[in-house]
GROMACS .gro file of C-alpha atoms in nm:
model
  419
    1UNK     CA    1  10.353  11.396  10.435
    2UNK     CA    2  10.119  11.231  10.303
    3UNK     CA    3  10.075  10.929  10.718
    4UNK     CA    4   9.828  10.720  10.854
    5UNK     CA    5   9.667  10.635  11.113
    6UNK     CA    6   9.463  10.299  11.139
    7UNK     CA    7   9.140  10.284  11.502
    8UNK     CA    8   8.966  10.077  11.603
    9UNK     CA    9   8.576  10.049  11.588
   10UNK     CA   10   8.233   9.947  11.744
   11UNK     CA   11   7.936   9.945  11.490
   12UNK     CA   12   7.647   9.871  11.624
   13UNK     CA   13   7.424   9.589  11.469
   14UNK     CA   14   7.267   9.765  11.243
   15UNK     CA   15   7.639   9.929  11.225
   16UNK     CA   16   7.749   9.603  11.062
   17UNK     CA   17   7.472   9.501  10.871
   18UNK     CA   18   7.465   9.845  10.667
   19UNK     CA   19   7.898   9.792  10.671
   20UNK     CA   20   7.798   9.462  10.481
   21UNK     CA   21   7.572   9.524  10.252
   22UNK     CA   22   7.872   9.885  10.164
   23UNK     CA   23   8.168   9.555  10.177
   24UNK     CA   24   7.931   9.327   9.828
   25UNK     CA   25   7.914   9.651   9.640
   26UNK     CA   26   8.277   9.772   9.715
   27UNK     CA   27   8.343   9.447   9.570
   28UNK     CA   28   8.061   9.404   9.356
   29UNK     CA   29   8.151   9.707   9.115
   30UNK     CA   30   8.523   9.645   9.122
   31UNK     CA   31   8.507   9.260   9.013
   32UNK     CA   32   8.209   9.368   8.736
   33UNK     CA   33   8.445   9.723   8.568
   34UNK     CA   34   8.743   9.443   8.566
   35UNK     CA   35   8.546   9.141   8.367
   36UNK     CA   36   8.475   9.421   8.109
   37UNK     CA   37   8.805   9.524   8.031
   38UNK     CA   38   8.933   9.106   8.118
   39UNK     CA   39   8.566   9.056   7.830
   40UNK     CA   40   8.776   9.324   7.610
   41UNK     CA   41   9.127   9.164   7.640
   42UNK     CA   42   9.059   8.886   7.487
   43UNK     CA   43   8.809   8.954   7.269
   44UNK     CA   44   9.051   9.108   7.124
   45UNK     CA   45   8.871   9.471   7.139
   46UNK     CA   46   8.967   9.788   7.182
   47UNK     CA   47   8.923   9.888   7.650
   48UNK     CA   48   8.610  10.106   7.686
   49UNK     CA   49   8.701  10.424   7.850
   50UNK     CA   50   8.720  10.435   8.172
   51UNK     CA   51   8.428  10.719   8.239
   52UNK     CA   52   8.178  10.509   8.003
   53UNK     CA   53   8.285  10.167   8.254
   54UNK     CA   54   8.175  10.326   8.511
   55UNK     CA   55   7.863  10.452   8.428
   56UNK     CA   56   7.783  10.061   8.308
   57UNK     CA   57   7.829   9.992   8.621
   58UNK     CA   58   7.650  10.151   8.852
   59UNK     CA   59   7.391  10.465   8.722
   60UNK     CA   60   7.301  10.189   8.459
   61UNK     CA   61   7.363   9.830   8.607
   62UNK     CA   62   7.083  10.072   8.966
   63UNK     CA   63   6.845  10.065   8.714
   64UNK     CA   64   6.817   9.700   8.688
   65UNK     CA   65   6.621   9.475   8.941
   66UNK     CA   66   6.899   9.217   8.939
   67UNK     CA   67   7.108   9.547   9.020
   68UNK     CA   68   6.935   9.727   9.235
   69UNK     CA   69   7.043   9.707   9.578
   70UNK     CA   70   7.305   9.886   9.482
   71UNK     CA   71   7.104  10.182   9.620
   72UNK     CA   72   7.103  10.089   9.947
   73UNK     CA   73   7.490  10.190   9.969
   74UNK     CA   74   7.639  10.513   9.966
   75UNK     CA   75   7.754  10.620   9.572
   76UNK     CA   76   8.070  10.726   9.713
   77UNK     CA   77   8.237  10.396   9.894
   78UNK     CA   78   8.126  10.322   9.500
   79UNK     CA   79   8.296  10.548   9.350
   80UNK     CA   80   8.597  10.526   9.560
   81UNK     CA   81   8.632  10.189   9.441
   82UNK     CA   82   8.616  10.247   9.080
   83UNK     CA   83   8.854  10.469   9.119
   84UNK     CA   84   9.107  10.159   9.327
   85UNK     CA   85   9.098   9.979   8.995
   86UNK     CA   86   9.090  10.252   8.736
   87UNK     CA   87   9.488  10.304   8.944
   88UNK     CA   88   9.510   9.985   8.979
   89UNK     CA   89   9.528   9.974   8.568
   90UNK     CA   90   9.776  10.275   8.490
   91UNK     CA   91  10.005  10.134   8.728
   92UNK     CA   92  10.080   9.750   8.590
   93UNK     CA   93  10.005   9.947   8.243
   94UNK     CA   94  10.356  10.189   8.378
   95UNK     CA   95  10.521   9.908   8.503
   96UNK     CA   96  10.499   9.693   8.179
   97UNK     CA   97  10.543  10.016   7.970
   98UNK     CA   98  10.943  10.075   8.236
   99UNK     CA   99  10.729  10.416   8.306
  100UNK     CA  100  10.731  10.286   8.699
  101UNK     CA  101  11.007  10.207   8.858
  102UNK     CA  102  11.039   9.977   9.114
  103UNK     CA  103  10.954   9.616   9.108
  104UNK     CA  104  10.670   9.547   8.874
  105UNK     CA  105  10.312   9.478   8.936
  106UNK     CA  106  10.077   9.293   8.892
  107UNK     CA  107   9.742   9.395   8.714
  108UNK     CA  108   9.436   9.373   8.892
  109UNK     CA  109   9.263   9.100   9.040
  110UNK     CA  110   8.910   8.948   9.137
  111UNK     CA  111   8.799   9.051   9.493
  112UNK     CA  112   8.708   8.780   9.704
  113UNK     CA  113   8.381   8.810   9.992
  114UNK     CA  114   8.651   8.590  10.167
  115UNK     CA  115   8.903   8.667  10.452
  116UNK     CA  116   8.976   9.081  10.474
  117UNK     CA  117   8.715   9.288  10.354
  118UNK     CA  118   8.764   9.730  10.278
  119UNK     CA  119   8.575  10.000  10.162
  120UNK     CA  120   8.709  10.371  10.105
  121UNK     CA  121   8.520  10.737  10.089
  122UNK     CA  122   8.624  11.051  10.037
  123UNK     CA  123   8.553  11.393  10.214
  124UNK     CA  124   8.250  11.323  10.104
  125UNK     CA  125   8.155  11.029  10.216
  126UNK     CA  126   8.208  11.126  10.585
  127UNK     CA  127   8.246  11.340  10.868
  128UNK     CA  128   8.396  11.323  11.204
  129UNK     CA  129   8.157  11.437  11.449
  130UNK     CA  130   8.338  11.714  11.796
  131UNK     CA  131   8.207  11.454  11.996
  132UNK     CA  132   8.449  11.181  11.811
  133UNK     CA  133   8.268  10.978  11.598
  134UNK     CA  134   8.330  10.960  11.301
  135UNK     CA  135   8.003  10.995  11.066
  136UNK     CA  136   7.987  10.692  10.721
  137UNK     CA  137   7.745  10.830  10.468
  138UNK     CA  138   7.417  10.573  10.518
  139UNK     CA  139   7.620  10.413  10.795
  140UNK     CA  140   7.580  10.698  11.095
  141UNK     CA  141   7.783  10.798  11.304
  142UNK     CA  142   8.047  10.534  11.455
  143UNK     CA  143   8.170  10.511  11.785
  144UNK     CA  144   8.584  10.557  11.696
  145UNK     CA  145   8.853  10.458  11.974
  146UNK     CA  146   9.128  10.771  12.002
  147UNK     CA  147   9.414  10.600  12.045
  148UNK     CA  148   9.628  10.912  11.916
  149UNK     CA  149   9.953  11.077  12.080
  150UNK     CA  150  10.104  11.382  12.026
  151UNK     CA  151  10.509  11.433  12.100
  152UNK     CA  152  10.393  11.593  12.375
  153UNK     CA  153  10.194  11.243  12.522
  154UNK     CA  154   9.883  11.383  12.477
  155UNK     CA  155   9.626  11.225  12.351
  156UNK     CA  156   9.474  11.386  12.036
  157UNK     CA  157   9.262  11.298  11.754
  158UNK     CA  158   9.465  11.321  11.413
  159UNK     CA  159   9.686  11.668  11.362
  160UNK     CA  160   9.529  11.714  11.009
  161UNK     CA  161   9.167  11.722  10.841
  162UNK     CA  162   9.147  11.389  10.684
  163UNK     CA  163   9.131  11.331  10.262
  164UNK     CA  164   8.964  10.985  10.314
  165UNK     CA  165   8.844  10.711  10.538
  166UNK     CA  166   8.873  10.417  10.478
  167UNK     CA  167   8.675  10.177  10.660
  168UNK     CA  168   8.813   9.782  10.733
  169UNK     CA  169   8.656   9.477  10.826
  170UNK     CA  170   8.950   9.185  10.923
  171UNK     CA  171   8.875   8.793  10.875
  172UNK     CA  172   8.866   8.799  11.254
  173UNK     CA  173   8.567   9.049  11.223
  174UNK     CA  174   8.707   9.285  11.470
  175UNK     CA  175   8.601   9.657  11.236
  176UNK     CA  176   8.918   9.968  11.158
  177UNK     CA  177   8.936  10.274  11.056
  178UNK     CA  178   9.217  10.406  10.842
  179UNK     CA  179   9.276  10.770  10.857
  180UNK     CA  180   9.475  10.944  10.605
  181UNK     CA  181   9.574  11.271  10.655
  182UNK     CA  182   9.864  11.526  10.564
  183UNK     CA  183  10.073  11.749  10.788
  184UNK     CA  184  10.315  11.956  10.714
  185UNK     CA  185  10.548  11.912  11.073
  186UNK     CA  186  10.867  11.815  11.104
  187UNK     CA  187  11.004  11.582  11.235
  188UNK     CA  188  11.358  11.625  11.180
  189UNK     CA  189  11.566  11.425  11.525
  190UNK     CA  190  11.894  11.632  11.618
  191UNK     CA  191  12.199  11.475  11.422
  192UNK     CA  192  12.395  11.230  11.672
  193UNK     CA  193  12.797  11.123  11.580
  194UNK     CA  194  12.666  10.753  11.537
  195UNK     CA  195  12.563  10.518  11.253
  196UNK     CA  196  12.525  10.126  11.208
  197UNK     CA  197  12.532   9.845  11.009
  198UNK     CA  198  12.310   9.599  10.966
  199UNK     CA  199  12.287   9.202  10.973
  200UNK     CA  200  11.948   9.038  10.880
  201UNK     CA  201  11.989   8.617  10.964
  202UNK     CA  202  11.750   8.363  11.103
  203UNK     CA  203  11.900   8.270  11.451
  204UNK     CA  204  11.938   8.623  11.607
  205UNK     CA  205  11.687   8.813  11.389
  206UNK     CA  206  11.975   9.133  11.406
  207UNK     CA  207  12.337   9.209  11.484
  208UNK     CA  208  12.337   9.595  11.485
  209UNK     CA  209  12.678   9.839  11.563
  210UNK     CA  210  12.910   9.685  11.836
  211UNK     CA  211  12.858   9.300  11.799
  212UNK     CA  212  12.462   9.407  11.972
  213UNK     CA  213  12.207   9.134  11.892
  214UNK     CA  214  11.876   9.149  11.817
  215UNK     CA  215  11.717   8.771  11.914
  216UNK     CA  216  11.497   8.624  11.727
  217UNK     CA  217  11.105   8.650  11.867
  218UNK     CA  218  10.975   8.341  11.603
  219UNK     CA  219  10.654   8.403  11.733
  220UNK     CA  220  10.485   8.181  11.425
  221UNK     CA  221  10.704   7.962  11.507
  222UNK     CA  222  10.587   7.995  11.925
  223UNK     CA  223  10.182   7.995  11.871
  224UNK     CA  224  10.250   7.788  11.527
  225UNK     CA  225  10.116   7.470  11.748
  226UNK     CA  226   9.843   7.551  11.882
  227UNK     CA  227   9.779   7.717  11.477
  228UNK     CA  228   9.707   7.312  11.390
  229UNK     CA  229   9.506   7.249  11.630
  230UNK     CA  230   9.292   7.553  11.595
  231UNK     CA  231   9.268   7.454  11.260
  232UNK     CA  232   9.216   7.016  11.311
  233UNK     CA  233   8.919   7.144  11.469
  234UNK     CA  234   8.841   7.385  11.234
  235UNK     CA  235   8.879   7.075  10.967
  236UNK     CA  236   8.665   6.888  11.103
  237UNK     CA  237   8.345   7.118  11.210
  238UNK     CA  238   8.049   7.069  10.956
  239UNK     CA  239   8.056   7.330  10.711
  240UNK     CA  240   7.754   7.556  10.674
  241UNK     CA  241   7.703   7.486  11.120
  242UNK     CA  242   7.773   7.739  11.429
  243UNK     CA  243   8.054   7.541  11.498
  244UNK     CA  244   8.300   7.641  11.253
  245UNK     CA  245   8.239   7.956  11.215
  246UNK     CA  246   8.299   8.002  11.580
  247UNK     CA  247   8.636   7.770  11.516
  248UNK     CA  248   8.711   7.984  11.187
  249UNK     CA  249   8.730   8.305  11.434
  250UNK     CA  250   8.902   8.165  11.703
  251UNK     CA  251   9.132   7.998  11.445
  252UNK     CA  252   9.178   8.375  11.214
  253UNK     CA  253   9.246   8.518  11.643
  254UNK     CA  254   9.519   8.356  11.663
  255UNK     CA  255   9.682   8.436  11.342
  256UNK     CA  256   9.536   8.810  11.377
  257UNK     CA  257   9.753   8.808  11.729
  258UNK     CA  258  10.062   8.657  11.558
  259UNK     CA  259  10.068   8.908  11.309
  260UNK     CA  260   9.996   9.240  11.561
  261UNK     CA  261  10.282   9.077  11.778
  262UNK     CA  262  10.563   9.093  11.536
  263UNK     CA  263  10.473   9.426  11.365
  264UNK     CA  264  10.512   9.552  11.721
  265UNK     CA  265  10.857   9.372  11.766
  266UNK     CA  266  10.893   9.569  11.375
  267UNK     CA  267  10.832   9.878  11.494
  268UNK     CA  268  11.030   9.909  11.873
  269UNK     CA  269  11.375   9.737  11.708
  270UNK     CA  270  11.351  10.023  11.363
  271UNK     CA  271  11.192  10.280  11.572
  272UNK     CA  272  11.466  10.214  11.814
  273UNK     CA  273  11.755  10.221  11.578
  274UNK     CA  274  11.654  10.511  11.380
  275UNK     CA  275  11.661  10.750  11.658
  276UNK     CA  276  11.989  10.592  11.784
  277UNK     CA  277  12.130  10.639  11.480
  278UNK     CA  278  12.230  10.981  11.187
  279UNK     CA  279  12.284  10.645  10.968
  280UNK     CA  280  12.114  10.341  10.851
  281UNK     CA  281  12.316  10.102  10.685
  282UNK     CA  282  12.141   9.707  10.548
  283UNK     CA  283  12.222   9.464  10.255
  284UNK     CA  284  11.940   9.465   9.940
  285UNK     CA  285  11.852   9.154   9.983
  286UNK     CA  286  11.639   8.944   9.813
  287UNK     CA  287  11.370   8.881  10.043
  288UNK     CA  288  11.120   8.712   9.736
  289UNK     CA  289  11.351   8.438   9.719
  290UNK     CA  290  11.491   8.356  10.002
  291UNK     CA  291  11.096   8.334  10.136
  292UNK     CA  292  11.098   8.025   9.854
  293UNK     CA  293  11.357   7.867   9.907
  294UNK     CA  294  11.438   7.556  10.158
  295UNK     CA  295  11.396   7.810  10.468
  296UNK     CA  296  11.085   7.949  10.352
  297UNK     CA  297  10.859   7.955  10.662
  298UNK     CA  298  11.142   8.081  10.903
  299UNK     CA  299  11.238   8.341  10.666
  300UNK     CA  300  10.835   8.494  10.619
  301UNK     CA  301  10.748   8.449  11.002
  302UNK     CA  302  11.094   8.661  11.025
  303UNK     CA  303  10.948   8.903  10.793
  304UNK     CA  304  11.284   9.063  10.693
  305UNK     CA  305  11.086   9.263  10.357
  306UNK     CA  306  10.871   9.444  10.629
  307UNK     CA  307  11.167   9.575  10.849
  308UNK     CA  308  11.386   9.752  10.573
  309UNK     CA  309  11.068   9.959  10.467
  310UNK     CA  310  10.968  10.089  10.829
  311UNK     CA  311  11.345  10.124  10.869
  312UNK     CA  312  11.376  10.328  10.519
  313UNK     CA  313  11.065  10.483  10.555
  314UNK     CA  314  11.165  10.619  10.880
  315UNK     CA  315  11.418  10.708  10.838
  316UNK     CA  316  11.324  10.957  10.576
  317UNK     CA  317  11.081  11.132  10.804
  318UNK     CA  318  11.325  11.179  11.090
  319UNK     CA  319  11.578  11.280  10.798
  320UNK     CA  320  11.815  10.951  10.857
  321UNK     CA  321  12.021  10.848  10.606
  322UNK     CA  322  11.943  10.540  10.457
  323UNK     CA  323  12.160  10.318  10.250
  324UNK     CA  324  12.160   9.997  10.081
  325UNK     CA  325  12.459   9.830   9.960
  326UNK     CA  326  12.441   9.553   9.689
  327UNK     CA  327  12.287   9.227   9.809
  328UNK     CA  328  12.617   9.061   9.598
  329UNK     CA  329  12.892   9.274   9.875
  330UNK     CA  330  13.113   8.938  10.030
  331UNK     CA  331  13.006   9.142  10.427
  332UNK     CA  332  13.021   8.714  10.572
  333UNK     CA  333  13.363   8.635  10.387
  334UNK     CA  334  13.579   8.923  10.451
  335UNK     CA  335  13.801   8.984  10.654
  336UNK     CA  336  13.714   9.377  10.879
  337UNK     CA  337  14.098   9.373  10.955
  338UNK     CA  338  14.357   9.287  10.662
  339UNK     CA  339  14.059   9.329  10.410
  340UNK     CA  340  14.075   8.992  10.270
  341UNK     CA  341  13.825   8.750  10.135
  342UNK     CA  342  13.850   8.451  10.315
  343UNK     CA  343  13.588   8.346  10.469
  344UNK     CA  344  13.401   8.038  10.409
  345UNK     CA  345  13.140   8.060  10.075
  346UNK     CA  346  12.893   7.852   9.996
  347UNK     CA  347  12.546   7.660  10.084
  348UNK     CA  348  12.805   7.490  10.400
  349UNK     CA  349  12.921   7.872  10.534
  350UNK     CA  350  12.641   7.912  10.593
  351UNK     CA  351  12.693   7.621  10.906
  352UNK     CA  352  13.032   7.788  11.006
  353UNK     CA  353  12.946   8.147  11.268
  354UNK     CA  354  13.330   8.179  11.345
  355UNK     CA  355  13.597   8.195  11.089
  356UNK     CA  356  13.974   8.278  11.149
  357UNK     CA  357  14.177   8.420  10.866
  358UNK     CA  358  14.530   8.385  10.760
  359UNK     CA  359  14.601   8.766  10.908
  360UNK     CA  360  14.549   8.587  11.263
  361UNK     CA  361  14.254   8.738  11.383
  362UNK     CA  362  13.932   8.527  11.460
  363UNK     CA  363  13.569   8.627  11.313
  364UNK     CA  364  13.237   8.597  11.420
  365UNK     CA  365  13.027   8.558  11.154
  366UNK     CA  366  12.744   8.789  11.198
  367UNK     CA  367  12.966   9.091  11.400
  368UNK     CA  368  13.211   9.001  11.129
  369UNK     CA  369  13.018   9.093  10.846
  370UNK     CA  370  12.776   9.426  11.019
  371UNK     CA  371  13.156   9.598  11.020
  372UNK     CA  372  13.177   9.520  10.622
  373UNK     CA  373  12.846   9.588  10.556
  374UNK     CA  374  12.903  10.014  10.843
  375UNK     CA  375  13.246  10.084  10.662
  376UNK     CA  376  13.126   9.955  10.285
  377UNK     CA  377  12.777  10.211  10.399
  378UNK     CA  378  13.010  10.492  10.461
  379UNK     CA  379  13.212  10.397  10.137
  380UNK     CA  380  12.884  10.585   9.963
  381UNK     CA  381  12.786  10.819  10.191
  382UNK     CA  382  13.080  10.947  10.143
  383UNK     CA  383  13.044  10.914   9.765
  384UNK     CA  384  12.777  11.139   9.772
  385UNK     CA  385  12.848  11.362   9.933
  386UNK     CA  386  13.149  11.490   9.716
  387UNK     CA  387  12.822  11.426   9.400
  388UNK     CA  388  12.623  11.693   9.586
  389UNK     CA  389  12.913  11.862   9.707
  390UNK     CA  390  13.000  11.889   9.325
  391UNK     CA  391  12.703  12.003   9.204
  392UNK     CA  392  12.677  12.261   9.385
  393UNK     CA  393  12.949  12.374   9.277
  394UNK     CA  394  12.818  12.418   8.970
  395UNK     CA  395  12.543  12.519   9.083
  396UNK     CA  396  12.681  12.821   9.208
  397UNK     CA  397  12.932  12.902   8.880
  398UNK     CA  398  12.683  12.899   8.664
  399UNK     CA  399  12.481  13.127   8.886
  400UNK     CA  400  12.866  13.332   8.947
  401UNK     CA  401  12.796  13.319   8.552
  402UNK     CA  402  12.458  13.523   8.484
  403UNK     CA  403  12.344  13.493   8.131
  404UNK     CA  404  12.559  13.461   7.900
  405UNK     CA  405  12.550  13.798   7.680
  406UNK     CA  406  12.345  13.775   7.325
  407UNK     CA  407  12.565  13.768   7.036
  408UNK     CA  408  12.577  14.134   6.830
  409UNK     CA  409  12.443  13.854   6.443
  410UNK     CA  410  12.153  13.656   6.701
  411UNK     CA  411  12.012  14.092   6.882
  412UNK     CA  412  12.026  14.177   6.445
  413UNK     CA  413  11.778  13.841   6.397
  414UNK     CA  414  11.570  13.962   6.611
  415UNK     CA  415  11.559  14.343   6.540
  416UNK     CA  416  11.495  14.253   6.210
  417UNK     CA  417  11.867  14.480   6.104
  418UNK     CA  418  12.022  14.215   6.010
  419UNK     CA  419  12.113  14.166   5.625
   0.00000   0.00000   0.00000
């Protein structure tokens, strides 16, 4: 299983300057190569081979006075930037042709010098020192704050040799390093008979089994007042001044603080749900469409999409069942007692938090939805197991029958004895 671990690094002043050059050069070769492909597309001529474009924007460009500064940074970062561009192009065309499953992938875009910057190094561009430092080509040894722990709670650096390293500078000016490594460790958790449905919302972030509601933390809403004050001060500062740059960093750090609080909340909640339940059932929400509606700010603050992705990946990692039911399933309108669809409908129905069914049962909206989601998930899981059992039975019967014997006519043709 491929995993990723991120740690903070503390480069010195000369190393920060060299990292800035590396980020700029990696961004430049990406934009140059992408410009070559776009020019060929607009002019209607066939695109050049990717290897020829790589040679044009790196090897040949270094010999010109305008691009001679490319020699000052590591070639490993430039090559990985172009490899990432090739992957992005391949994913885009595969998505257009239908070969790539899932959501449609957009075309590669030009990179900006503002905001988050990154550069990736393959095995030939980095080395882990015995003293815990990280060596990057033409940058030197970086001090890393190792914060990874093994299952026993002991601090470790990395459980396996990394295949690539990505150095990141966020908008706040902090530097981080991300390691990608492959491990064969089995993290499967012991089975448990408990399962849960999850009804996501804005009043309560999630309603779990037995009506356990997780309050919506609303991190952005709570920090919005201070963020507006910081942005007003930033807008009043004179462009190009030191005070404006200092204020920009304050705004970026407040954004980063909100994002870190949200990420920590989602990580802890998803880990707790996966640890306590053998099966996790959720709704396939149209998060992208909801994030463009009237409650766009609240939906984006809740970050349902990130939470669902975390749940799916952790269920796969820890050996749990992840079930996503259809978004059109009437979980809030279906009576969990009699099965009749008698709940409130339409936009006005969203404001009704409790309702009574003609069968005489009064339902709390979110708790009733969780029960229906959990039952539908059990039905889907039962169908999966039945299909899997049929496939296994067919495989065993085929193996018991063995290979079909060759007929006399086919044997005569193979041996050349036929008439």
